[in-house]
Steps between C-alpha positions, in 0.01 A plus 500: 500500500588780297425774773726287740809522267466869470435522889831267522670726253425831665585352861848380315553856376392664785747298729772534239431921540530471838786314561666729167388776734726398810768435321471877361474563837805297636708653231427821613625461875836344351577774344384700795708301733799515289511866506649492858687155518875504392644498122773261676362233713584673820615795589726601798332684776759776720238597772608816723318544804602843698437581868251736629448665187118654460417620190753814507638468138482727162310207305224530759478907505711584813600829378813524758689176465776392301455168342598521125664105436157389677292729291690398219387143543159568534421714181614157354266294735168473603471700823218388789409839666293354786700196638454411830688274773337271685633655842710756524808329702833325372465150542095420498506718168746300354418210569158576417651618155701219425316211601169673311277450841367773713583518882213291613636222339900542548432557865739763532414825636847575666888392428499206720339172312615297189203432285592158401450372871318753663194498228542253162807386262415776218655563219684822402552707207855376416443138621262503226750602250751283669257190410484584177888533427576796596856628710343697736738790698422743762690813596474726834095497621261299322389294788508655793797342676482320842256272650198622267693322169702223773785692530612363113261716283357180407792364342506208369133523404519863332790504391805302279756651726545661834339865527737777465490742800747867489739410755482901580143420639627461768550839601153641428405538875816534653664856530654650195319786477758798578300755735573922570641384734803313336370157633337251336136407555216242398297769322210496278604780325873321345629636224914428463799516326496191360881479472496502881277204512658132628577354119411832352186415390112483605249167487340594181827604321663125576128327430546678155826377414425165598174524308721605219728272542243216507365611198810440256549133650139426333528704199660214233302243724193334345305427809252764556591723812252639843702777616382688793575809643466720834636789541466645913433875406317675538438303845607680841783569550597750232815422472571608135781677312466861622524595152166479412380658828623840186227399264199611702624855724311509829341831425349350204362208725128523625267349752234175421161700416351341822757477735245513814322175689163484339224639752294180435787249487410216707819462752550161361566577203795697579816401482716681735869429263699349821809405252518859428505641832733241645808679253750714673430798331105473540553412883649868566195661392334371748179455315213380743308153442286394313361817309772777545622652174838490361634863465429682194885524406596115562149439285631641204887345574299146504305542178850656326701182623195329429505565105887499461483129622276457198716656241813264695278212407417600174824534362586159654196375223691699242781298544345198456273585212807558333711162562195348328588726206818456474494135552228456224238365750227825454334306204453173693444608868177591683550800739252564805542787753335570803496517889366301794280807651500863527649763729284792719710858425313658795113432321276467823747626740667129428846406410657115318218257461296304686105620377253434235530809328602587202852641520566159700359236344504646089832410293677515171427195302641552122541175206728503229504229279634503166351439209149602686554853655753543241514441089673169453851637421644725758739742382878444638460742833141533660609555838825709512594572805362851621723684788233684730829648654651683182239483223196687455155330525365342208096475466386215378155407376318262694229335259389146631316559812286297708291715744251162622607406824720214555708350744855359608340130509440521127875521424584142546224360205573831265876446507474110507285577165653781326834318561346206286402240777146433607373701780420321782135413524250705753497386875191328598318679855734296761877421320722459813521132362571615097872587439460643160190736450452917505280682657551769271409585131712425213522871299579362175200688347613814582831455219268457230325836426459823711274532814173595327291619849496495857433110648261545781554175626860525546613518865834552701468301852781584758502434866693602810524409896432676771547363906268774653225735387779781586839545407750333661896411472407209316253598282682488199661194519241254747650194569269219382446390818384917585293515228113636549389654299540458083407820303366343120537752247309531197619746215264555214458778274290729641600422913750344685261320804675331809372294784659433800400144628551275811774294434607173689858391448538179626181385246549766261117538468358867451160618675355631215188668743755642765555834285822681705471767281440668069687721281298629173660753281290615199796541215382723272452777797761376672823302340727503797270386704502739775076489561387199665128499419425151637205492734417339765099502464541378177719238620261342724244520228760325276588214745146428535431445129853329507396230749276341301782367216670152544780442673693391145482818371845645509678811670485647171182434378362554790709895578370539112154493552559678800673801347223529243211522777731783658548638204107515408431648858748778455293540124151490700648753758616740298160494300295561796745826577 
């Protein structure tokens, strides 16, 4: 009896320990977690998206630009150096983006289906926030406007009130581009007088001052505010204040480091930049299809408009930055910045967008939340306004980095989170039927200390169209209904590996075993991935060991395991040398 008491005692204690021991344990993710949620309730989120824009900014070591009011929000931020889009095109990215599900599941490759009715009734970033009280606003290009967000930008499901569009928009493709000759022209290369402009002002300038003006009806308001952002620039055409053309002199302008057409680029992989070459001023040179180089001379006028565009658009930030300072809204308001896809500056021979690599589909994704990337009282000024016209360029120090891959889909949970909402909760497999879910990864983690090492299990997935195995006049933008071939895109980081697969559009199924063609570039050797070392042989080889895994095991998974048998051949290979 008396050894069954002390049995009973011990198996008391022991339970008592254990259940002391979680709630140690419990206590100690609270406080975790409540190093990144608010010190108010909710915070308000301003989310800029800009156009184009790769990675071609001071805060992520482009030594040419001239982006100080962007810089200067991300040496108080954390700063994601590899963020990729989904697919590097307008209105698949941003839908992808803001609806937190990849292209496969949205359905939209092109600009010419709604995803409500064309694939399932999701839910989007600032519905979200709308649900939970929200007023949600949008200003110039969030959604990309027409049929692709039903010709409303999803108003009234996004938003509280109709989306703001710069009625000067209107002249982006027409002709206002003053020629040598005297006459006006629809160039690429655009910049004006702005005073000559119809209103006397550009899309970007009015988006601002409605922006601003937006801001200061919400400022004394207690209902937490969603106000997005998109600026145009630096999309084609660059029509910018000529101004800024001044900041970077053509003679001081150089060439991409690769500007030639891979030898081993598979010819589906190229895209052959048709929006480029349909401009006035790109037609007179004349410039033969689909390979044929741009001159030397309009190269470097390209990348110089290219970068003033960027320096347009960055003051445009500045401007905002500093309403929220001067309206007392810094200390309670949630900033995110970033882009829906990259822009080729003559890498590969290639011009715009349109591929899987790197200068396409990698983009400027930057957090500030107070509180959390900042002490908990801000001084009076944090972002005055910096002039990249008249004042000379600040350096800023740029401690919270995340290097880890990660992608546009993870925006929607990490925002929904760091805002002070729940994040949405993970997709299952097949979630054409689930409204609210992501299919990305909420980065919460990455507020609360700094990256430690490399993740070797983080991955970047990106995919493009293609209608033929060879470039055509539609290869950048396929039709769905055109669509053959889907290049998948894995980036990793060590290699960027992409497969071109069989594509059927009417089913959207992929033939994983009808291989078009590979692209394997070996980053350490090779960062602008200019040496395809993908191989055939060991293709085959691959396939065959491939075959064998279930048909449940996803695109992903599956291009995973794949990349690590390549990458163990290329190993053996190089042994055996």
């Amino acid at each position: 009896m008396k050894d069954s008491v002390v049995s009973l005692v011990f198996s008391i204690q022991s339970k008592m320990f254990k259940w002391v021991q979680i709630w140690l344990l419990l206590t100690v993710l609270h406080t975790l977690a409540r190093a990144v949620v608010p010190r108010r309730e909710r915070r308000n989120v301003l989310f800029i998206m800009a156009d184009d824009l790769r990675t071609s900014l001071g805060c992520y070591g482009d030594s040419v630009v001239k982006s100080p009011n962007i810089d200067q929000l991300a040496s108080k931020s954390n700063v994601f150096l590899s963020a990729y889009a989904q697919q590097a095109v307008c209105a698949p990215s941003r839908t992808s983006m803001l609806t937190s599900r990849r292209p496969d599941t949205t359905r939209l490759y092109d600009f010419n289906s709604y995803w409500r009715v064309h694939s399932g009734n999701y839910t989007t970033l600032p519905q979200y926030f709308k649900s939970q009280g929200y007023f949600t606003m949008s200003v110039g290009k969030v959604f990309h406007p027409g049929i692709a967000s039903n010709h409303t930008d999803d108003y009234p499901y996004s938003w509280s009130i109709p989306a703001y569009h710069p009625a000067s928009f209107r002249y982006e493709k027409e002709k206002m581009c003053k020629g040598e000759d005297g006459e006006l022209h629809a160039n690429l290369l655009c910049a004006v007088n702005v005073t000559e402009q119809p209103g006397g002002t550009l899309p970007d300038m009015e988006s601002t001052d409605e922006a601003v003006r937006l801001l200061k009806t919400r400022a004394n308001d207690d209902v937490p505010f969603f106000l997005a952002v998109g600026f145009h620039k630096p999309h084609i055409p660059f029509r910018i204040p000529q101004e800024y053309l001044g900041l970077y002199p053509i003679e001081q302008m150089t060439l991409a480091p690769d500007p030639n057409v891979p030898q081993l680029l598979p010819p589906v992989a190229y895209n052959p930049w048709t929006d480029v070459r349909k401009r006035d001023d790109v037609q007179k040179l004349n410039i033969s299809f689909p390979y044929g180089p741009i001159p030397k001379d309009f190269q470097l006028r390209i990348r110089q408009h290219y970068y003033a565009a960027v320096s347009y658009m960055d003051a445009q930030v500045g401007r905002l930055l500093r309403t929220l300072d001067e309206l007392g809204l810094t200390n309670s308001t949630m900033v995110v910045f970033t882009s829906d896809h990259g822009w080729s500056l003559g890498e590969h021979g290639e011009w715009a967008k349109y591929s899987n690599f790197d200068v396409t589909t990698q983009v400027p994704l930057i957090f500030f939340v107070p509180g959390v990337t900042t002490c908990d009282e801000l001084p009076e000024s944090i972002f005055p306004f910096i002039d990249p016209l008249t004042q000379s360029q600040p350096i800023f120090k740029i401690d919270q980095v995340i290097r880890n891959m990660v992608e546009l889909v993870d925006v929607f949970p990490t925002v929904s989170y760091m805002a002070g909402l729940g994040a949405p909760q993970p997709c299952p497999d097949i979630s054409f039927q689930k409204e609210l879910c992501t299919e990305g990864n909420n980065l919460a983690y990455t507020f609360q200390q700094q990256e430690q090492r490399r993740d070797e299990e983080a991955l970047a997935f990106s995919q493009y169209p293609r209608p033929a195995d060879t470039p055509q006049m539609n290869s950048d933008l396929p039709d769905l209904k055109d669509i053959k071939i889907m290049g998948y895109s894995l980036r990793c980081w060590d290699y960027r590996f992409t497969l071109w697969l069989a594509f059927n559009p009417k089913t959207f199924q992929l033939n994983i075993s009808d291989v078009h063609a590979g692209e394997l570039y070996m980053l350490a050797d090779d960062p602008g991935q200019d040496n395809n070392v993908y191989s055939d042989f060991l293709s085959g080889e691959m396939l065959t060991k491939m075959a064998s895994l279930p048909r449940t095991v996803s695109l992903r998974k599956r291009m995973r395991l794949q990349l690590l048998y390549l990458s163990a051949g290329r190993k053996t290979g190089r042994r055996k040398a």
